[in-house]
Amino acid sequence: MSSKPVICFDTSKNERFQISDNYKMLHRKLKVNWNVEQNAAELRKERLARVKVFVLAGPQDRFTEDEFEVLKHYVEVQGGSLLVLLGEGGEAEFNTNVNFFLEQYGIFINGDNVVRPHYYKNFHPKECIVGGGVVCESMWRHLLKMDIEKVDYDFSDEKYKIHFQYPYGATLNVSEPANVLLTTGPVVYPFNRPLCGYYSNGKGGKILALGSGYIWHDKYLQDKTNDAIWEYMLRLLDGDEISSKYTHLDFNDVEISDNKHFTDLAFLADMPKACLIDSIGSEMPTDFKQMFDMNLCALSNNLLKDVIDAYEKLHVKYEPLRIIKPQFEIPLPNLQLATFPPIFSEPPAPPLELYDLDETFSGARSQLAHMTGQCLQALQSKEPQRRALNQRELENYIKECARITAIVDERQDMAAREILNIVARQIVSYRPFAED
């Protein structure tokens, strides 16, 4: 006898997702470590006694009260694991009553749709790519260690690196004692709404409800992240050590928004137009002009005499209406056409009188003579008892003469003593030639 655990897919309620139809790839994966079975008969306690995981993959018929009691006994007494999958539209679309059972454990699958408002990878808006939807901390940390495609963006929270496909699904309402594992995230309508609810009890019984059975369809199970989520949830339902590691911190920071309804534009577009409802049951006239009431917008002078008489009764002078020329407040002055072209003033001549041509183009001897003459003129203008050059004037005279004769570079600031020392050395060096 095989020691593999048993996973059973129910087919008694005309389930939309079958392992022989659109779950073939999932069936091949399960056969490696599981005994895969199907149940086509009415639910019995004896039938579920040896089943480890029981799957309701999109039931499209209603359950009886006895069958709900069997499922309740399976979860609460036998400690079995139940996986419930639906799709967009919820119970109304699938014509089932599975929410009657799930509500006892704080889970309810809504009759809405999950859409992505802009294109990303998939063309259809209901083939949603959910980012940051794995809200259970232990779950997204486990998925990041697996071989999945991660989005290489610098997010403040690493869970935003996980993107999974959630096609043609609905949202859930999850309350205690159940917890939320997946949400729509911040970019998929409706925002931050639960997609997956999880319940567990002390006897090992578990319920996992997901709003989309297409997430593990053959077309979408090829996605590595969807495959990793399936393996994680299967281990969770199998009673693996994953569930034992859950703490209250894994579900405390889950951000859930209120359930808000959006207008169904496709439904409104199919409704008959209000302007054509009145014509139902009436005959169309031969002359189409009779369909229009021209009197509503007609112009006439029938009341003109009464208006003029009202002036006499009110003792108001009657004056015909005149056109009043509007006056606009213009922030700029009025513009007038120029009869003659404008005359612009000539620019002033350059200040050449400030440029000393003699000083610039004269030779070194002339500049020395001019410099010496200025100093003598300054001495003669002084008082007789104060006609001697002070130390500062003498230093300036020596520096200016050194600049004119190019003994010192203009950019070099040298003391007067050093300049005289250079001149003395040059004079000494010429003395031998003078003696010869």
Tab-separated table of C-alpha atoms in Angstrom:
chain	number	residue	atom	x	y	z
A	1	MET	CA	0.000	0.000	0.000
A	2	SER	CA	1.361	3.451	-0.954
A	3	SER	CA	2.490	5.733	1.863
A	4	LYS	CA	1.764	8.908	-0.101
A	5	PRO	CA	-0.881	11.265	1.318
A	6	VAL	CA	-4.174	11.561	-0.552
A	7	ILE	CA	-5.416	14.735	-2.212
A	8	CYS	CA	-8.964	14.520	-3.561
A	9	PHE	CA	-10.612	16.816	-6.128
A	10	ASP	CA	-14.393	16.976	-5.899
A	11	THR	CA	-16.326	16.623	-9.183
A	12	SER	CA	-19.805	16.041	-7.752
A	13	LYS	CA	-20.762	19.719	-8.051
A	14	ASN	CA	-19.792	20.159	-11.698
A	15	GLU	CA	-16.533	21.898	-10.766
A	16	ARG	CA	-15.200	24.282	-13.387
A	17	PHE	CA	-11.562	23.275	-12.844
A	18	GLN	CA	-10.806	19.611	-13.496
A	19	ILE	CA	-7.470	17.789	-13.283
A	20	SER	CA	-8.352	16.072	-16.565
A	21	ASP	CA	-9.129	19.323	-18.355
A	22	ASN	CA	-7.461	22.594	-17.319
A	23	TYR	CA	-5.412	21.368	-14.325
A	24	LYS	CA	-3.314	18.840	-16.263
A	25	MET	CA	0.021	20.468	-15.391
A	26	LEU	CA	-1.003	20.636	-11.729
A	27	HIS	CA	-1.968	16.958	-11.870
A	28	ARG	CA	1.479	15.983	-13.175
A	29	LYS	CA	3.159	17.895	-10.344
A	30	LEU	CA	0.974	16.293	-7.695
A	31	LYS	CA	1.469	12.722	-8.852
A	32	VAL	CA	5.111	12.816	-7.765
A	33	ASN	CA	4.400	13.051	-4.023
A	34	TRP	CA	0.621	12.588	-3.725
A	35	ASN	CA	-2.096	10.090	-4.534
A	36	VAL	CA	-4.510	12.117	-6.641
A	37	GLU	CA	-8.168	11.049	-6.506
A	38	GLN	CA	-11.537	12.385	-7.630
A	39	ASN	CA	-14.896	12.250	-5.893
A	40	ALA	CA	-17.990	12.167	-8.088
A	41	ALA	CA	-20.475	10.996	-5.434
A	42	GLU	CA	-22.236	12.786	-2.610
A	43	LEU	CA	-19.931	13.816	0.225
A	44	ARG	CA	-19.650	11.210	3.002
A	45	LYS	CA	-17.620	11.119	6.189
A	46	GLU	CA	-16.243	7.695	5.315
A	47	ARG	CA	-15.068	8.954	1.936
A	48	LEU	CA	-13.124	11.852	3.459
A	49	ALA	CA	-11.694	9.882	6.372
A	50	ARG	CA	-8.450	9.008	4.556
A	51	VAL	CA	-8.158	12.256	2.560
A	52	LYS	CA	-5.452	14.688	3.646
A	53	VAL	CA	-6.447	17.608	1.382
A	54	PHE	CA	-9.919	18.007	-0.140
A	55	VAL	CA	-10.271	20.476	-3.030
A	56	LEU	CA	-13.437	22.278	-4.172
A	57	ALA	CA	-12.149	23.728	-7.450
A	58	GLY	CA	-14.947	26.041	-8.573
A	59	PRO	CA	-18.195	24.211	-7.641
A	60	GLN	CA	-21.129	25.161	-9.886
A	61	ASP	CA	-23.911	23.387	-7.982
A	62	ARG	CA	-25.328	23.840	-4.506
A	63	PHE	CA	-24.354	21.824	-1.442
A	64	THR	CA	-26.916	20.284	0.872
A	65	GLU	CA	-26.994	20.780	4.622
A	66	ASP	CA	-25.786	17.212	5.153
A	67	GLU	CA	-22.782	17.840	2.919
A	68	PHE	CA	-21.915	20.981	4.860
A	69	GLU	CA	-22.044	18.934	8.058
A	70	VAL	CA	-19.662	16.431	6.462
A	71	LEU	CA	-17.222	19.246	5.587
A	72	LYS	CA	-17.519	20.706	9.093
A	73	HIS	CA	-16.811	17.298	10.646
A	74	TYR	CA	-13.895	16.825	8.246
A	75	VAL	CA	-12.242	20.104	9.338
A	76	GLU	CA	-13.095	20.276	13.045
A	77	VAL	CA	-13.035	16.618	14.062
A	78	GLN	CA	-10.852	14.766	11.559
A	79	GLY	CA	-8.364	17.636	11.266
A	80	GLY	CA	-8.487	17.666	7.455
A	81	SER	CA	-7.483	20.470	5.095
A	82	LEU	CA	-10.044	22.048	2.750
A	83	LEU	CA	-9.118	24.142	-0.304
A	84	VAL	CA	-11.929	26.238	-1.833
A	85	LEU	CA	-11.479	27.964	-5.208
A	86	LEU	CA	-13.924	30.244	-7.062
A	87	GLY	CA	-13.602	33.006	-9.646
A	88	GLU	CA	-14.938	36.369	-10.774
A	89	GLY	CA	-18.580	36.975	-9.882
A	90	GLY	CA	-18.433	34.774	-6.789
A	91	GLU	CA	-21.450	32.643	-5.883
A	92	ALA	CA	-23.786	34.389	-8.324
A	93	GLU	CA	-21.557	33.498	-11.270
A	94	PHE	CA	-20.900	29.913	-10.141
A	95	ASN	CA	-24.442	29.245	-8.875
A	96	THR	CA	-23.224	27.744	-5.603
A	97	ASN	CA	-23.703	28.344	-1.885
A	98	VAL	CA	-20.221	27.643	-0.545
A	99	ASN	CA	-20.163	30.972	1.320
A	100	PHE	CA	-22.777	29.576	3.730
A	101	PHE	CA	-20.088	27.202	4.974
A	102	LEU	CA	-17.135	29.621	4.804
A	103	GLU	CA	-18.913	32.360	6.779
A	104	GLN	CA	-18.738	30.198	9.902
A	105	TYR	CA	-14.957	30.610	9.792
A	106	GLY	CA	-14.785	34.339	8.943
A	107	ILE	CA	-14.387	34.012	5.156
A	108	PHE	CA	-16.735	35.284	2.425
A	109	ILE	CA	-16.039	35.334	-1.337
A	110	ASN	CA	-17.494	38.495	-2.922
A	111	GLY	CA	-19.318	38.696	-6.247
A	112	ASP	CA	-16.973	41.244	-7.817
A	113	ASN	CA	-13.993	41.387	-10.184
A	114	VAL	CA	-10.342	42.247	-9.752
A	115	VAL	CA	-8.905	44.360	-12.582
A	116	ARG	CA	-5.666	46.176	-13.323
A	117	PRO	CA	-6.329	49.684	-14.738
A	118	HIS	CA	-3.291	49.807	-17.047
A	119	TYR	CA	-1.451	47.354	-19.262
A	120	TYR	CA	1.344	45.316	-17.681
A	121	LYS	CA	2.526	42.051	-19.313
A	122	ASN	CA	-1.001	40.670	-19.888
A	123	PHE	CA	-3.376	42.319	-22.364
A	124	HIS	CA	-6.680	41.642	-20.611
A	125	PRO	CA	-7.335	43.899	-17.565
A	126	LYS	CA	-8.722	40.936	-15.589
A	127	GLU	CA	-5.439	39.047	-16.018
A	128	CYS	CA	-3.965	40.997	-13.155
A	129	ILE	CA	-0.306	41.121	-12.174
A	130	VAL	CA	-0.385	41.785	-8.433
A	131	GLY	CA	2.644	43.425	-6.827
A	132	GLY	CA	3.132	43.534	-3.079
A	133	GLY	CA	0.101	41.307	-2.533
A	134	VAL	CA	1.799	38.704	-0.302
A	135	VAL	CA	1.121	40.300	3.091
A	136	CYS	CA	1.971	37.413	5.438
A	137	GLU	CA	5.563	38.099	6.483
A	138	SER	CA	6.551	34.447	6.897
A	139	MET	CA	5.096	33.687	3.484
A	140	TRP	CA	6.848	36.385	1.449
A	141	ARG	CA	10.165	35.747	3.213
A	142	HIS	CA	9.840	32.066	2.285
A	143	LEU	CA	8.973	32.901	-1.347
A	144	LEU	CA	11.986	35.214	-1.722
A	145	LYS	CA	14.247	32.226	-0.996
A	146	MET	CA	12.684	30.188	-3.798
A	147	ASP	CA	13.475	30.258	-7.515
A	148	ILE	CA	11.043	32.956	-8.665
A	149	GLU	CA	11.275	36.057	-10.832
A	150	LYS	CA	11.864	39.063	-8.586
A	151	VAL	CA	11.376	42.679	-9.605
A	152	ASP	CA	14.706	44.476	-9.221
A	153	TYR	CA	13.470	47.778	-7.838
A	154	ASP	CA	14.675	49.598	-4.744
A	155	PHE	CA	11.557	49.159	-2.613
A	156	SER	CA	11.418	49.991	1.061
A	157	ASP	CA	9.658	46.648	1.656
A	158	GLU	CA	11.012	43.487	0.051
A	159	LYS	CA	7.535	42.016	-0.431
A	160	TYR	CA	7.039	44.361	-3.407
A	161	LYS	CA	9.634	42.335	-5.300
A	162	ILE	CA	7.109	39.476	-5.595
A	163	HIS	CA	4.662	39.725	-8.514
A	164	PHE	CA	2.137	36.949	-9.127
A	165	GLN	CA	-0.672	36.496	-11.652
A	166	TYR	CA	-4.253	36.612	-10.404
A	167	PRO	CA	-6.550	36.108	-13.441
A	168	TYR	CA	-10.334	36.419	-13.485
A	169	GLY	CA	-10.665	36.480	-9.716
A	170	ALA	CA	-12.786	38.011	-6.983
A	171	THR	CA	-12.020	39.570	-3.620
A	172	LEU	CA	-12.823	38.195	-0.165
A	173	ASN	CA	-14.046	39.471	3.161
A	174	VAL	CA	-11.882	38.005	5.919
A	175	SER	CA	-12.447	38.433	9.645
A	176	GLU	CA	-11.563	36.557	12.814
A	177	PRO	CA	-10.789	33.730	13.326
A	178	ALA	CA	-9.417	33.678	9.759
A	179	ASN	CA	-6.339	35.575	8.543
A	180	VAL	CA	-5.291	37.145	5.236
A	181	LEU	CA	-2.423	35.714	3.173
A	182	LEU	CA	-2.829	37.593	-0.144
A	183	THR	CA	-4.283	40.996	-1.090
A	184	THR	CA	-4.688	43.010	-4.289
A	185	GLY	CA	-1.910	45.417	-3.274
A	186	PRO	CA	-1.733	49.141	-4.091
A	187	VAL	CA	-2.065	49.020	-7.921
A	188	VAL	CA	-4.963	46.624	-8.618
A	189	TYR	CA	-8.655	47.563	-8.283
A	190	PRO	CA	-10.013	47.364	-5.668
A	191	PHE	CA	-7.006	48.448	-3.613
A	192	ASN	CA	-5.718	46.362	-0.690
A	193	ARG	CA	-8.577	43.868	-0.614
A	194	PRO	CA	-8.099	40.228	0.552
A	195	LEU	CA	-7.625	37.538	-2.088
A	196	CYS	CA	-6.871	34.547	0.131
A	197	GLY	CA	-8.226	33.655	3.578
A	198	TYR	CA	-6.682	31.064	5.914
A	199	TYR	CA	-8.225	29.361	8.950
A	200	SER	CA	-6.732	26.759	11.274
A	201	ASN	CA	-7.808	25.149	14.551
A	202	GLY	CA	-6.090	23.283	17.349
A	203	LYS	CA	-6.851	19.833	15.889
A	204	GLY	CA	-4.921	20.484	12.681
A	205	GLY	CA	-7.945	21.356	10.564
A	206	LYS	CA	-7.367	24.035	7.932
A	207	ILE	CA	-9.426	25.978	5.404
A	208	LEU	CA	-7.815	27.895	2.574
A	209	ALA	CA	-10.140	29.967	0.354
A	210	LEU	CA	-8.907	31.684	-2.809
A	211	GLY	CA	-10.948	33.986	-5.021
A	212	SER	CA	-9.487	32.696	-8.301
A	213	GLY	CA	-9.231	29.112	-9.468
A	214	TYR	CA	-7.520	30.291	-12.643
A	215	ILE	CA	-4.358	31.117	-10.714
A	216	TRP	CA	-3.268	27.464	-11.116
A	217	HIS	CA	-4.708	26.992	-14.572
A	218	ASP	CA	-2.307	25.386	-17.058
A	219	LYS	CA	-1.806	28.773	-18.731
A	220	TYR	CA	-0.814	30.587	-15.536
A	221	LEU	CA	0.909	27.814	-13.591
A	222	GLN	CA	3.874	28.255	-15.950
A	223	ASP	CA	4.664	31.423	-14.020
A	224	LYS	CA	7.355	30.605	-11.472
A	225	THR	CA	5.776	32.740	-8.761
A	226	ASN	CA	2.361	31.098	-9.165
A	227	ASP	CA	4.049	27.696	-9.024
A	228	ALA	CA	5.929	28.698	-5.858
A	229	ILE	CA	2.694	29.934	-4.233
A	230	TRP	CA	1.022	26.585	-5.017
A	231	GLU	CA	3.882	24.628	-3.440
A	232	TYR	CA	3.802	26.856	-0.367
A	233	MET	CA	0.024	26.526	0.113
A	234	LEU	CA	0.157	22.775	-0.462
A	235	ARG	CA	2.782	22.445	2.258
A	236	LEU	CA	0.630	24.661	4.466
A	237	LEU	CA	-2.414	22.393	3.984
A	238	ASP	CA	-0.284	19.273	4.428
A	239	GLY	CA	0.423	20.207	8.030
A	240	ASP	CA	4.032	21.113	7.335
A	241	GLU	CA	6.133	23.011	9.820
A	242	ILE	CA	5.249	26.226	7.930
A	243	SER	CA	1.964	26.707	9.788
A	244	SER	CA	3.621	26.102	13.159
A	245	LYS	CA	5.928	29.073	12.579
A	246	TYR	CA	3.074	31.564	12.189
A	247	THR	CA	2.872	34.222	14.901
A	248	HIS	CA	0.554	37.152	15.498
A	249	LEU	CA	3.205	39.423	13.964
A	250	ASP	CA	2.632	37.828	10.545
A	251	PHE	CA	-0.880	39.281	10.331
A	252	ASN	CA	-0.698	42.477	12.424
A	253	ASP	CA	0.632	44.820	9.728
A	254	VAL	CA	-1.813	43.762	6.999
A	255	GLU	CA	-3.319	46.870	5.360
A	256	ILE	CA	-6.946	46.243	4.362
A	257	SER	CA	-9.120	48.896	2.694
A	258	ASP	CA	-12.895	49.180	2.880
A	259	ASN	CA	-14.915	47.389	0.244
A	260	LYS	CA	-16.002	49.997	-2.316
A	261	HIS	CA	-18.105	49.286	-5.405
A	262	PHE	CA	-17.222	50.713	-8.820
A	263	THR	CA	-19.649	51.343	-11.665
A	264	ASP	CA	-20.090	48.431	-14.070
A	265	LEU	CA	-19.718	50.301	-17.363
A	266	ALA	CA	-20.210	47.177	-19.469
A	267	PHE	CA	-23.582	46.516	-17.822
A	268	LEU	CA	-24.741	50.123	-18.266
A	269	ALA	CA	-23.726	50.109	-21.931
A	270	ASP	CA	-26.011	47.143	-22.631
A	271	MET	CA	-29.054	48.843	-21.090
A	272	PRO	CA	-31.591	50.570	-23.423
A	273	LYS	CA	-31.201	54.307	-23.764
A	274	ALA	CA	-33.605	56.401	-21.683
A	275	CYS	CA	-34.460	58.715	-24.601
A	276	LEU	CA	-35.959	55.809	-26.581
A	277	ILE	CA	-38.084	54.314	-23.817
A	278	ASP	CA	-41.026	56.744	-24.408
A	279	SER	CA	-41.286	55.740	-28.070
A	280	ILE	CA	-41.960	52.083	-27.250
A	281	GLY	CA	-45.534	51.205	-28.253
A	282	SER	CA	-46.203	54.418	-30.223
A	283	GLU	CA	-46.308	54.888	-33.981
A	284	MET	CA	-43.832	57.052	-35.805
A	285	PRO	CA	-45.492	60.061	-37.587
A	286	THR	CA	-45.151	60.457	-41.327
A	287	ASP	CA	-43.733	63.978	-40.967
A	288	PHE	CA	-40.729	63.731	-38.660
A	289	LYS	CA	-41.000	67.482	-37.894
A	290	GLN	CA	-44.016	66.728	-35.731
A	291	MET	CA	-41.671	65.011	-33.282
A	292	PHE	CA	-40.138	68.380	-32.386
A	293	ASP	CA	-41.879	71.160	-30.403
A	294	MET	CA	-40.873	74.336	-32.211
A	295	ASN	CA	-42.844	76.641	-29.869
A	296	LEU	CA	-40.345	76.197	-27.067
A	297	CYS	CA	-37.611	78.094	-28.908
A	298	ALA	CA	-39.746	80.460	-31.066
A	299	LEU	CA	-39.201	84.285	-31.367
A	300	SER	CA	-42.101	86.790	-31.590
A	301	ASN	CA	-42.987	90.454	-30.875
A	302	ASN	CA	-46.377	89.723	-29.346
A	303	LEU	CA	-45.418	91.201	-25.967
A	304	LEU	CA	-43.597	94.272	-27.316
A	305	LYS	CA	-46.672	96.605	-26.892
A	306	ASP	CA	-47.128	95.482	-23.296
A	307	VAL	CA	-43.478	96.175	-22.550
A	308	ILE	CA	-43.679	99.734	-23.980
A	309	ASP	CA	-46.864	100.438	-22.013
A	310	ALA	CA	-45.086	99.343	-18.863
A	311	TYR	CA	-42.661	102.301	-19.280
A	312	GLU	CA	-45.582	104.789	-19.140
A	313	LYS	CA	-47.128	103.129	-16.108
A	314	LEU	CA	-43.808	103.176	-14.250
A	315	HIS	CA	-43.066	106.784	-15.432
A	316	VAL	CA	-39.799	105.714	-16.960
A	317	LYS	CA	-38.472	107.367	-20.096
A	318	TYR	CA	-38.446	104.925	-22.973
A	319	GLU	CA	-35.204	104.802	-24.937
A	320	PRO	CA	-34.264	102.255	-27.546
A	321	LEU	CA	-31.499	99.920	-26.586
A	322	ARG	CA	-28.019	100.842	-27.745
A	323	ILE	CA	-24.856	98.891	-27.933
A	324	ILE	CA	-22.631	99.727	-25.004
A	325	LYS	CA	-18.987	99.743	-25.891
A	326	PRO	CA	-17.197	97.590	-23.362
A	327	GLN	CA	-14.261	99.004	-21.475
A	328	PHE	CA	-11.577	96.638	-20.418
A	329	GLU	CA	-8.994	97.378	-17.767
A	330	ILE	CA	-5.684	97.112	-19.573
A	331	PRO	CA	-2.534	97.149	-17.403
A	332	LEU	CA	-0.469	98.581	-20.301
A	333	PRO	CA	-1.043	101.987	-21.999
A	334	ASN	CA	-2.826	102.171	-25.314
A	335	LEU	CA	-0.595	101.591	-28.299
A	336	GLN	CA	-0.431	104.218	-31.062
A	337	LEU	CA	1.028	103.798	-34.521
A	338	ALA	CA	4.308	105.685	-35.053
A	339	THR	CA	4.179	108.197	-37.948
A	340	PHE	CA	7.960	108.386	-38.179
A	341	PRO	CA	10.516	105.757	-37.291
A	342	PRO	CA	11.962	106.160	-33.811
A	343	ILE	CA	15.216	108.066	-33.359
A	344	PHE	CA	17.675	106.323	-31.143
A	345	SER	CA	20.465	108.267	-29.398
A	346	GLU	CA	24.013	107.575	-30.473
A	347	PRO	CA	26.197	105.740	-27.978
A	348	PRO	CA	28.761	107.973	-26.261
A	349	ALA	CA	32.375	108.028	-27.422
A	350	PRO	CA	34.850	105.885	-25.517
A	351	PRO	CA	36.661	107.741	-22.669
A	352	LEU	CA	39.996	108.059	-24.507
A	353	GLU	CA	41.049	111.042	-22.378
A	354	LEU	CA	41.631	108.622	-19.507
A	355	TYR	CA	44.147	106.692	-21.576
A	356	ASP	CA	47.674	108.256	-21.372
A	357	LEU	CA	49.274	107.575	-24.755
A	358	ASP	CA	52.584	109.267	-23.881
A	359	GLU	CA	53.058	107.119	-20.844
A	360	THR	CA	52.330	103.947	-22.783
A	361	PHE	CA	54.303	104.493	-25.999
A	362	SER	CA	57.223	106.700	-24.824
A	363	GLY	CA	60.675	105.209	-24.211
A	364	ALA	CA	62.302	104.342	-20.917
A	365	ARG	CA	64.462	107.534	-20.827
A	366	SER	CA	61.428	109.753	-21.436
A	367	GLN	CA	59.433	107.988	-18.736
A	368	LEU	CA	62.346	108.327	-16.273
A	369	ALA	CA	62.650	112.030	-17.059
A	370	HIS	CA	58.891	112.503	-16.670
A	371	MET	CA	58.931	110.629	-13.368
A	372	THR	CA	61.842	112.667	-12.058
A	373	GLY	CA	60.191	115.889	-13.149
A	374	GLN	CA	57.038	115.064	-11.213
A	375	CYS	CA	59.079	114.428	-8.086
A	376	LEU	CA	60.989	117.726	-8.460
A	377	GLN	CA	57.752	119.594	-9.039
A	378	ALA	CA	56.334	118.048	-5.866
A	379	LEU	CA	59.435	119.135	-3.907
A	380	GLN	CA	59.215	122.716	-5.164
A	381	SER	CA	55.581	123.001	-4.177
A	382	LYS	CA	56.355	122.076	-0.568
A	383	GLU	CA	57.324	124.488	2.148
A	384	PRO	CA	61.054	125.402	2.241
A	385	GLN	CA	61.639	123.717	5.586
A	386	ARG	CA	59.918	120.458	4.408
A	387	ARG	CA	61.416	120.047	0.922
A	388	ALA	CA	62.995	116.645	1.632
A	389	LEU	CA	61.508	113.366	0.363
A	390	ASN	CA	60.178	111.111	3.093
A	391	GLN	CA	60.941	107.400	3.153
A	392	ARG	CA	57.648	106.273	1.561
A	393	GLU	CA	57.913	108.714	-1.362
A	394	LEU	CA	61.493	107.646	-1.949
A	395	GLU	CA	60.564	103.959	-1.982
A	396	ASN	CA	57.740	104.595	-4.471
A	397	TYR	CA	60.140	106.536	-6.706
A	398	ILE	CA	62.709	103.706	-6.661
A	399	LYS	CA	60.021	101.016	-7.392
A	400	GLU	CA	58.561	103.024	-10.289
A	401	CYS	CA	62.000	103.582	-11.832
A	402	ALA	CA	62.755	99.855	-11.495
A	403	ARG	CA	59.498	99.061	-13.271
A	404	ILE	CA	60.239	101.474	-16.122
A	405	THR	CA	63.749	100.113	-16.655
A	406	ALA	CA	62.494	96.495	-16.377
A	407	ILE	CA	64.870	95.716	-13.546
A	408	VAL	CA	61.951	94.161	-11.670
A	409	ASP	CA	58.927	92.364	-13.121
A	410	GLU	CA	55.648	94.311	-12.830
A	411	ARG	CA	53.959	91.395	-11.043
A	412	GLN	CA	56.847	91.125	-8.520
A	413	ASP	CA	56.601	93.153	-5.325
A	414	MET	CA	60.194	93.836	-4.165
A	415	ALA	CA	61.475	96.173	-1.467
A	416	ALA	CA	63.436	99.316	-2.403
A	417	ARG	CA	66.597	98.052	-0.618
A	418	GLU	CA	66.652	94.909	-2.759
A	419	ILE	CA	66.207	96.971	-5.932
A	420	LEU	CA	69.168	99.188	-5.002
A	421	ASN	CA	71.204	96.063	-4.228
A	422	ILE	CA	70.478	94.701	-7.739
A	423	VAL	CA	71.466	98.027	-9.334
A	424	ALA	CA	74.703	98.152	-7.285
A	425	ARG	CA	75.662	94.639	-8.340
A	426	GLN	CA	75.107	95.497	-12.006
A	427	ILE	CA	77.270	98.658	-11.669
A	428	VAL	CA	80.104	96.669	-9.966
A	429	SER	CA	79.972	94.036	-12.700
A	430	TYR	CA	80.588	96.780	-15.354
A	431	ARG	CA	83.613	98.376	-13.584
A	432	PRO	CA	86.326	95.962	-14.930
A	433	PHE	CA	85.260	96.725	-18.463
A	434	ALA	CA	85.480	100.464	-17.708
A	435	GLU	CA	89.091	100.162	-16.384
A	436	ASP	CA	90.224	98.267	-19.473
